[in-house]
Coordinates of C-alpha atoms and ligand atoms in Angstrom, one line a residue:
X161 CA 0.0 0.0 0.0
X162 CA 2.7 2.3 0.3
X163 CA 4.4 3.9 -3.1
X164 CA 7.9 5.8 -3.3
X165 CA 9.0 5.6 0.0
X166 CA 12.5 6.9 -0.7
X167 CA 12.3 8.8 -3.6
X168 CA 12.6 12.3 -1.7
X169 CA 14.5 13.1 1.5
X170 CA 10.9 15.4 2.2
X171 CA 9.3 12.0 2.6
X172 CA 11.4 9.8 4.3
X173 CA 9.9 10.0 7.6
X174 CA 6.8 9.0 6.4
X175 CA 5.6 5.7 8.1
X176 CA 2.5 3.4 7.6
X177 CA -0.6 5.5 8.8
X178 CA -2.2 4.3 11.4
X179 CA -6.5 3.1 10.4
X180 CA -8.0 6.4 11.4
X181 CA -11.7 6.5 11.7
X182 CA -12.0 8.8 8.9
X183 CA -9.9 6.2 6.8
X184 CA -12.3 3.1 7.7
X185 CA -15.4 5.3 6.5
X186 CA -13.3 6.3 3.3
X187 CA -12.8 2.4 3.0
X188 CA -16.2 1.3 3.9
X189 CA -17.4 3.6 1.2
X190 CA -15.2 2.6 -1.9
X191 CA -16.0 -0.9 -2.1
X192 CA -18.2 -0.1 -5.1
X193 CA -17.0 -1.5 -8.2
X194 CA -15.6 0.5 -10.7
X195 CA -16.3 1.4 -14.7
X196 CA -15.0 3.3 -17.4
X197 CA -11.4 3.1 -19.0
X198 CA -8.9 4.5 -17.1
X199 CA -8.0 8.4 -18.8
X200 CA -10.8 7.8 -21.6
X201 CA -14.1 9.0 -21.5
X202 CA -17.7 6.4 -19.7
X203 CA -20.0 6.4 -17.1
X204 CA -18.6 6.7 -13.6
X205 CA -19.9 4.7 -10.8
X206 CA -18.8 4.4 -7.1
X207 CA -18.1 6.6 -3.9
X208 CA -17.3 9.4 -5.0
X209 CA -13.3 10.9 -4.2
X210 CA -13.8 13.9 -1.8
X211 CA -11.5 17.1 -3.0
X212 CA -11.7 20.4 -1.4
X213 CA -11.7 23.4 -2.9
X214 CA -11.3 26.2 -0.9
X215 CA -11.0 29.7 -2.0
X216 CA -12.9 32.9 -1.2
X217 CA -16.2 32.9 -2.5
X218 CA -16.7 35.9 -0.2
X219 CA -15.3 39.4 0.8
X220 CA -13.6 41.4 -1.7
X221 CA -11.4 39.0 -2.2
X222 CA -13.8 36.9 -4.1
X223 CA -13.4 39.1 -6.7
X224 CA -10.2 37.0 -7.3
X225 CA -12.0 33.8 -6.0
X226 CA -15.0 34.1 -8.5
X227 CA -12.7 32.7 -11.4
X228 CA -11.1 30.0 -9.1
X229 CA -14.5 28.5 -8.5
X230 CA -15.6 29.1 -12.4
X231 CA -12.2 27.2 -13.7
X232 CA -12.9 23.9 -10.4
X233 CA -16.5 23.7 -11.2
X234 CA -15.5 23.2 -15.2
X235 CA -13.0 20.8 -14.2
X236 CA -15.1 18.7 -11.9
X237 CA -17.7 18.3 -14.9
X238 CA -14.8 17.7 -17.3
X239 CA -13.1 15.1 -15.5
X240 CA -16.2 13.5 -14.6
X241 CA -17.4 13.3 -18.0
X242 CA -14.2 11.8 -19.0
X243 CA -14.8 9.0 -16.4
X244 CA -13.2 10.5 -13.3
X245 CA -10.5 8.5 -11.3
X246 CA -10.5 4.9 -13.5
X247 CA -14.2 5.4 -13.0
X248 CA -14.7 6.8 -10.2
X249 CA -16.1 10.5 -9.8
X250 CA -14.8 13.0 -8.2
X251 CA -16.6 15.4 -6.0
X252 CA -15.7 19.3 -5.0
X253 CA -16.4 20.3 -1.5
X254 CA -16.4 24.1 -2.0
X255 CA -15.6 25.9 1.5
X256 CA -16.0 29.8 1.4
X257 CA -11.8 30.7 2.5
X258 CA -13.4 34.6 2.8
X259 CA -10.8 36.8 2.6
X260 CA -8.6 36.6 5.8
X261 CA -6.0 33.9 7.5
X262 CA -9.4 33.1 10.0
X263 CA -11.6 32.1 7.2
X264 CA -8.7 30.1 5.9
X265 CA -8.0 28.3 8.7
X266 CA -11.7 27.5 9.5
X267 CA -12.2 26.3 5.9
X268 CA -9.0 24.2 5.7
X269 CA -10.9 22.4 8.9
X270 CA -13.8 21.5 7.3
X271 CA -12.1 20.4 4.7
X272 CA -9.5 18.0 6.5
X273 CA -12.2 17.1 9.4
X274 CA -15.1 16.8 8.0
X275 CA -15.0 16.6 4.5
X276 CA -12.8 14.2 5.0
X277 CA -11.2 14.8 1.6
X278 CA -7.4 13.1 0.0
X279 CA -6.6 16.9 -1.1
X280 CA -7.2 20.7 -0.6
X281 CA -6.4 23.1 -3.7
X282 CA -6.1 26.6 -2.3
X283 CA -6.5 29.1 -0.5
X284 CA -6.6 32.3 -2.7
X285 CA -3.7 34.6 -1.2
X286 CA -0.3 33.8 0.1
X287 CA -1.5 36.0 3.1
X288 CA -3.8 33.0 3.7
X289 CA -1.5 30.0 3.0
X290 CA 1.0 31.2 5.2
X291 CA -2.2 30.8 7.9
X292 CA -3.7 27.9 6.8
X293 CA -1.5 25.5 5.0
X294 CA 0.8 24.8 8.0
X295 CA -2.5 23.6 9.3
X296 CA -3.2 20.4 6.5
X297 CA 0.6 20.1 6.4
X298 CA 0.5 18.7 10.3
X299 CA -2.7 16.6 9.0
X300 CA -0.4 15.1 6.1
X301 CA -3.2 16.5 3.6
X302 CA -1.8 17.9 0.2
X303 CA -2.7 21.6 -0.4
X304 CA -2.1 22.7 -4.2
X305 CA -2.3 26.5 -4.2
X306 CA -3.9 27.6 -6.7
X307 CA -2.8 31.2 -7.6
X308 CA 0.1 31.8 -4.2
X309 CA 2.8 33.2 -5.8
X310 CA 4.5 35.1 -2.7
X311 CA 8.1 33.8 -2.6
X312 CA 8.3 30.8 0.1
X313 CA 5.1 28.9 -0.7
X314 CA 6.4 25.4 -1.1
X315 CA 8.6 25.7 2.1
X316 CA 6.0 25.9 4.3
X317 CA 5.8 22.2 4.6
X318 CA 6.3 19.0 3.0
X319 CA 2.7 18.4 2.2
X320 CA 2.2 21.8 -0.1
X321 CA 2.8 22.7 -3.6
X322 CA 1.6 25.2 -5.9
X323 CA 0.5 25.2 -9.9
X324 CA 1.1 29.1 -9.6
X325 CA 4.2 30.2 -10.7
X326 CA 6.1 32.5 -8.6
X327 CA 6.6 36.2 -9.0
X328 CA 10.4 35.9 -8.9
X329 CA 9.6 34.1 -12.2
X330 CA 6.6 36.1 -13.9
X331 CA 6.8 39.3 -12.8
X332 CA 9.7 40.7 -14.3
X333 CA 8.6 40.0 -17.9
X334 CA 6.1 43.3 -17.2
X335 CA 9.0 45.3 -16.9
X336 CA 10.6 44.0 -20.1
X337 CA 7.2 44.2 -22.0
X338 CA 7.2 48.5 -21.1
X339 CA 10.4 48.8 -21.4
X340 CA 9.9 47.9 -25.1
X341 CA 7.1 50.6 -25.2
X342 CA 9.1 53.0 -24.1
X343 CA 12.6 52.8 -24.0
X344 CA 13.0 56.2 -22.4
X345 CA 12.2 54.7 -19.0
X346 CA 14.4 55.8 -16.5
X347 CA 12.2 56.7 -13.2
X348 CA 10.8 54.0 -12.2
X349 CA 7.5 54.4 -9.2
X350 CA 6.0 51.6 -7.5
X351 CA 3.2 51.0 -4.4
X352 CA 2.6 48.4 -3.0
X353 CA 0.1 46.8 -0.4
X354 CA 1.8 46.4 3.0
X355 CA -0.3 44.2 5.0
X356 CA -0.2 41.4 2.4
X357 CA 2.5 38.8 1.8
X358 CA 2.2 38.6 -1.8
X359 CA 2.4 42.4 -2.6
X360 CA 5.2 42.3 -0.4
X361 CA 6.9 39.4 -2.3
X362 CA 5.8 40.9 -5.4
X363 CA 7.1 44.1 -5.0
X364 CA 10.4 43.0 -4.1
X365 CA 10.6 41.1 -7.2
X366 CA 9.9 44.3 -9.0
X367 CA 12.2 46.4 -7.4
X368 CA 15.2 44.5 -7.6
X369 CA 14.2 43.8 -11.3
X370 CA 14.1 47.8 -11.4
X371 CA 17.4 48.8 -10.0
X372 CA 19.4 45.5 -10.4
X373 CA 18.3 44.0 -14.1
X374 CA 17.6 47.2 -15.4
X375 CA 19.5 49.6 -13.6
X376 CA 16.6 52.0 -13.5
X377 CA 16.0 54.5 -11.2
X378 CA 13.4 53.7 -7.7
X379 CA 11.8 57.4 -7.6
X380 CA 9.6 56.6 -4.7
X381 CA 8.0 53.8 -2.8
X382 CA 4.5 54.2 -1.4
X383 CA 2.3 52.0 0.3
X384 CA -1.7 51.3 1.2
X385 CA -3.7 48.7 2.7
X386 CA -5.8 46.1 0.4
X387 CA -8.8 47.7 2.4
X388 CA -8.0 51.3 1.5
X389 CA -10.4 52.8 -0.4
X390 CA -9.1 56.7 -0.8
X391 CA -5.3 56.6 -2.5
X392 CA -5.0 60.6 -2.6
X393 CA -1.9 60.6 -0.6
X394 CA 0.0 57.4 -2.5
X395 CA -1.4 58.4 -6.1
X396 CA -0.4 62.5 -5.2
X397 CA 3.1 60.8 -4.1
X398 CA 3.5 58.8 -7.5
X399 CA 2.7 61.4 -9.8
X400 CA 5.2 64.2 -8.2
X401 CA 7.9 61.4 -7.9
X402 CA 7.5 62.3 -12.5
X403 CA 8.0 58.5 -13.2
X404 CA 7.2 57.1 -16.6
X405 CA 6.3 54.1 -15.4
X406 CA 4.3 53.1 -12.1
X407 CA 4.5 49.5 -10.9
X408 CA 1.5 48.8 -8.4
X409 CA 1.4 45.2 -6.4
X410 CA -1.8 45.0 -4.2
X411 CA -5.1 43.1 -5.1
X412 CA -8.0 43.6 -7.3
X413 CA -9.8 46.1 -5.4
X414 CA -7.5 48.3 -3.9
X415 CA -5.0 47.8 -6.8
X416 CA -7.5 48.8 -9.2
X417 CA -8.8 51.6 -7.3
X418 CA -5.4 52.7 -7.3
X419 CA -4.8 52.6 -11.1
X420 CA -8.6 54.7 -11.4
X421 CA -6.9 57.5 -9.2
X422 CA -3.6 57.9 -10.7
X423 CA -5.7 58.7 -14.5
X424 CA -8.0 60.7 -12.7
X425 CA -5.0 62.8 -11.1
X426 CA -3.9 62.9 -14.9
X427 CA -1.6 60.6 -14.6
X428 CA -0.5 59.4 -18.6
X429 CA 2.6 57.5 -18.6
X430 CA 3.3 53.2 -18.5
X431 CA 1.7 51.8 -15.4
X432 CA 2.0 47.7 -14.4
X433 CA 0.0 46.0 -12.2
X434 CA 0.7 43.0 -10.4
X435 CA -0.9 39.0 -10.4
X436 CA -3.6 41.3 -8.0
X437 CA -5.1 42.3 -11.1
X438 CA -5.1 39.0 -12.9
X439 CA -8.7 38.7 -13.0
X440 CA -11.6 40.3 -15.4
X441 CA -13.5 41.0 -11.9
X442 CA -11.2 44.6 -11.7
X443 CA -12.4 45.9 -15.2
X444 CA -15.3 47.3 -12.8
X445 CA -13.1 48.5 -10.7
X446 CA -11.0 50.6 -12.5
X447 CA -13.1 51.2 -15.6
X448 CA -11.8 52.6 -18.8
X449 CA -8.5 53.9 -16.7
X450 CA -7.7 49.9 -16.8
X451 CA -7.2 50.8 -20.4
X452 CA -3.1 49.9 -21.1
X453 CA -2.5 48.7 -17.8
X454 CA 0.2 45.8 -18.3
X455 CA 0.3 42.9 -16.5
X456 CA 2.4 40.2 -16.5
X457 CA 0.5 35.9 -16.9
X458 CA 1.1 32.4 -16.7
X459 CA -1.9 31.5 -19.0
X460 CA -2.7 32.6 -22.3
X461 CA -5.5 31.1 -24.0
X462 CA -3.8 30.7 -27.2
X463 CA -1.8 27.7 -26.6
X464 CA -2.6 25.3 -29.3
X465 CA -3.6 22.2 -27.2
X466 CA -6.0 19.7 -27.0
X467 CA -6.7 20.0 -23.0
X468 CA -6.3 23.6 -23.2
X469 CA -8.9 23.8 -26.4
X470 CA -11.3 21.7 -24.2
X471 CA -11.0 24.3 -21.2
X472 CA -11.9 26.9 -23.2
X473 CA -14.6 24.9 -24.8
X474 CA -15.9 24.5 -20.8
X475 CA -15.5 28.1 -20.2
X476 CA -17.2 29.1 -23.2
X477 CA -19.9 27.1 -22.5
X478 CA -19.8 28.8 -18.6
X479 CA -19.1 32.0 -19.1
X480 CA -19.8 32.3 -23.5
X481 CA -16.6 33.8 -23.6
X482 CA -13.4 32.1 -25.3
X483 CA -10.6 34.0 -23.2
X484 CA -10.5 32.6 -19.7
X485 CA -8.5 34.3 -17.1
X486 CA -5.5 32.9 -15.7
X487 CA -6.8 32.0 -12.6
X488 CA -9.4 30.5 -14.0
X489 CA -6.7 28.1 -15.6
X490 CA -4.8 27.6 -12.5
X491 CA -8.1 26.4 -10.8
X492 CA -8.8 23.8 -13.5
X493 CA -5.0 22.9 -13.7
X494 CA -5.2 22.2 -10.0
X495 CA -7.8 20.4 -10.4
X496 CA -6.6 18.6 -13.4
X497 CA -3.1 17.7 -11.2
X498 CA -5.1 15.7 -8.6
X499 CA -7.1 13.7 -10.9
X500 CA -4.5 12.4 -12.5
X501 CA -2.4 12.0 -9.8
X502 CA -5.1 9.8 -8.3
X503 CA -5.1 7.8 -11.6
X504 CA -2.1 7.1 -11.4
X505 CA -2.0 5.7 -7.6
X506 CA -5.4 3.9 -8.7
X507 CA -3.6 2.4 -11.6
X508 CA -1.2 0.8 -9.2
X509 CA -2.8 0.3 -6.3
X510 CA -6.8 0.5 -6.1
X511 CA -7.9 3.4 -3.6
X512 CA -10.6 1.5 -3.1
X513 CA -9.0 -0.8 -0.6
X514 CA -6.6 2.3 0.9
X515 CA -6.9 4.2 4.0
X516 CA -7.8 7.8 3.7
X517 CA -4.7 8.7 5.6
X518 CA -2.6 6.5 3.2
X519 CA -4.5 8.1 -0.2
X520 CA -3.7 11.5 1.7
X521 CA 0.1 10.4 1.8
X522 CA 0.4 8.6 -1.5
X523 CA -1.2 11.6 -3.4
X524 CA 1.2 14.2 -2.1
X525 CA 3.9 11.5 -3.2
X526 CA 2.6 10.9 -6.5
X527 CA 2.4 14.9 -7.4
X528 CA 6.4 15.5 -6.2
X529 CA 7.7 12.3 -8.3
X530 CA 8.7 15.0 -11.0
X531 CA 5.8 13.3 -13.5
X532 CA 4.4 15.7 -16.5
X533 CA 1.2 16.9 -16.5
X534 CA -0.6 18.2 -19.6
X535 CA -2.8 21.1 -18.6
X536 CA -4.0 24.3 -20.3
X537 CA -0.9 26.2 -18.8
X538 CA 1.3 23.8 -20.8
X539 CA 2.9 20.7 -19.7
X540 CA 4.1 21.3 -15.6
X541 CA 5.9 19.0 -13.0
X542 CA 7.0 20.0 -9.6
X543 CA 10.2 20.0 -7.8
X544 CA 10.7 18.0 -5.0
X545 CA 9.5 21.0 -2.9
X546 CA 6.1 21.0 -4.6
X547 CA 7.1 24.2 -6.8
X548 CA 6.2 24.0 -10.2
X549 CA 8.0 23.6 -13.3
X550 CA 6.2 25.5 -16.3
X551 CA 7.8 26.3 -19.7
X552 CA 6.1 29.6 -21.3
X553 CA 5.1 32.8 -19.5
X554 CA 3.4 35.7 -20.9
X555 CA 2.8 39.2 -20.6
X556 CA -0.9 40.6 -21.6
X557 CA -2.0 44.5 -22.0
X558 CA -6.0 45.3 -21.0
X559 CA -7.8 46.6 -23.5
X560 CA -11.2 48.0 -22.6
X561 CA -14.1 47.2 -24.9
X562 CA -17.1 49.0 -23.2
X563 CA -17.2 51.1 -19.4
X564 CA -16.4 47.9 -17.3
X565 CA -15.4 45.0 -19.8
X566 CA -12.4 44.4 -21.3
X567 CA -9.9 41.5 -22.3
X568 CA -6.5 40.6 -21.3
X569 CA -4.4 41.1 -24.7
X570 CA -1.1 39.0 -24.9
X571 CA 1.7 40.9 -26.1
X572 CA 4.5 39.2 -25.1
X573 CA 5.4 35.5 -24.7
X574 CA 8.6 34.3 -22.4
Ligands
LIG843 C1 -1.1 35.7 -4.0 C2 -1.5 36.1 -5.3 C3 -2.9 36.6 -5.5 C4 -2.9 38.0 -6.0 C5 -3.6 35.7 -6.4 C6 -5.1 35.9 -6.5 O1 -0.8 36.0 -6.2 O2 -1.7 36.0 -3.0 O3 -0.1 35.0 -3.9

């Protein structure tokens, strides 16, 4: 029953789980027989395989969590249609993170206690995973984060990984992008949101990429809170810093509030925002001043492959729209990285007959073997630290189309 004991120092003091109570109810409720071909398309039959998927469905930062849930609940239908795990299905337990390290927590809970599920993918922010992952990682269940970038991520404990590629990785291909706009850049703004780990990470990425790749000049550094609503004093600060290009790392409210102040102070030059704006959710936000705002991705729905054209097909279908945001990819992709993980370890050795505790184990195990996965941000593996391996980054420009929609316009490709 146990796989890959020694294949990674991380796992070698894992030892045979003990039969939990939660595992004999997994067990008692897998004994159904299976149908379908594993990885092909049939009927599924069976218990279903409890995932959680636990991002913020509330708060303002459901404005980020919104396309999360859009790209799981796309997934879950896709992979069930396709004949789930060797026949099984899958099922999503969706538990509302909210926006804070206390909603996290509590959700991460439910999931682990009484969902009783063999994976969690989330939370939203980095300022929640550093709250709540520590928390699954003592209960040896596998958190995939599905969009925490913040520098760090993996470390946090044997048991978590992340399909979102860090900002050491993507942000800096923003700067490169405007610097080919203009190429008179030399002051060089940026804000950032203080009370949140990712901005925090984010903007150090920036910085250095700034001053040390660049060799550009840092005019002025201001920061706000993600629940700021008035930026008078930060946007005032920018503009007499005269930049030609303001970097801004904070989240999709504040962040794009931000952006809509700096225009409205008549702000004209190169501005970048951060993975905080990754979603379509702040083309309401910050209106027809999102208009040029650059913004550096690790999806672009142009990749020409099957899985990706069927994601789309899903989101279309959702959403009748053919250009899915990127976290809307990195929700499915997460999704995507279980399933077949847990085809694989079914392949081998039926779940069926395993303890929760031991599927918990051997699925966190399977994911950090180095295996590829083909998913609609490319084909990914992990590290043995759970951080991902992906191949193509892009860099996308918004381009407004009426008062609050817009698309995500890739102009670069890394
Ligand atoms: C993080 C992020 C967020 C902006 C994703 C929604 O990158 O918190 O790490």
């Amino acid at each position: 029953m146990r796989q890959h004991q020694t294949f990674n120092p991380k796992l070698r003091e894992r030892t045979v789980a003990v039969v939990s109570a939660a595992g004999l109810l997994l067990l008692a409720a897998c004994g159904a027989p299976t149908a379908g071909a594993p990885g092909g398309s049939g009927a599924t039959s069976g218990e279903p395989i409890p995932i959680c998927f636990s991002v913020a469905q509330t708060s303002n930062t459901a404005l980020l969590g919104q396309d999360q849930v859009v790209g799981a609940k796309i997934a879950e239908k896709y992979f069930n249609d396709k004949g789930g795990v060797n026949g099984r299905p899958i099922k999503l337990f969706y538990e509302d993170t909210a926006g804070d390290e206390n909603g996290a927590i509590n959700a991460f809970q439910n999931c682990i206690n009484k969902d009783k599920v063999v994976g969690i993918v989330g939370p939203t922010l980095s300022q929640q995973a550093f709250a709540a992952d520590k928390i699954a990682d003592a209960a040896k269940v596998p958190v995939l984060g599905p969009s925490n970038t913040a520098a760090g991520i993996p470390q946090i404990g044997e048991y978590v990984s992340r399909v979102s590629a860090p900002v050491a990785v993507v942000a800096p291909n923003a700067v490169r992008e405007a610097l080919k706009q203009n190429a008179n850049i030399k002051n060089v703004a940026v804000a950032f949101a203080q009370n949140d780990a990712f901005s925090k990470s984010e903007t150090g990425t920036f910085q250095k990429t700034v001053t040390e790749t660049f060799k550009l000049n840092l005019v002025t550094v201001q920061t706000f809170q993600t629940t700021d609503t008035d930026f008078t004093t930060q946007a005032t600060n920018l503009i007499n810093s005269k930049p030609e290009l303001i970097i801004i790392s904070g989240l999709a409210a504040d962040g794009g509030n931000l952006v809509k102040q700096l225009r409205e102070l008549g702000y004209k030059g190169l501005m970048i925002g951060g993975n905080g704006f990754n979603t379509t959710q702040v083309f309401p936000v910050c209106q027809a001043q999102c208009d040029g705002l650059i913004i550096a991705q690790a999806y672009a729905p142009g990749l020409d492959s099957a899985i990706n054209k069927d994601f789309i097909a899903g989101y279309d279908a959702e959403k009748k729209s053919k250009l899915p945001p990127q976290l809307t990819a990195q929700a499915f992709t997460a999704v995507q990285v279980f399933v077949d993980s847990l085809k694989a370890i079914d392949t081998k050795t039926k779940l069926s007959g395993m303890q929760l505790a031991d599927i918990r184990t051997a699925l966190n195990q399977q994911m950090l073997l180095g295996g590829k996965y083909d998913t609609p941000l490319g084909p990914i593996s992990f590290d043995k630290e759970g951080e991902i391996n992906q191949g193509k980054f892009y860099v996308a420009q918004v381009k407004m189309t009426s008062g609050t929609e817009g698309n995500f316009n890739i102009i670069g490709t890394y």
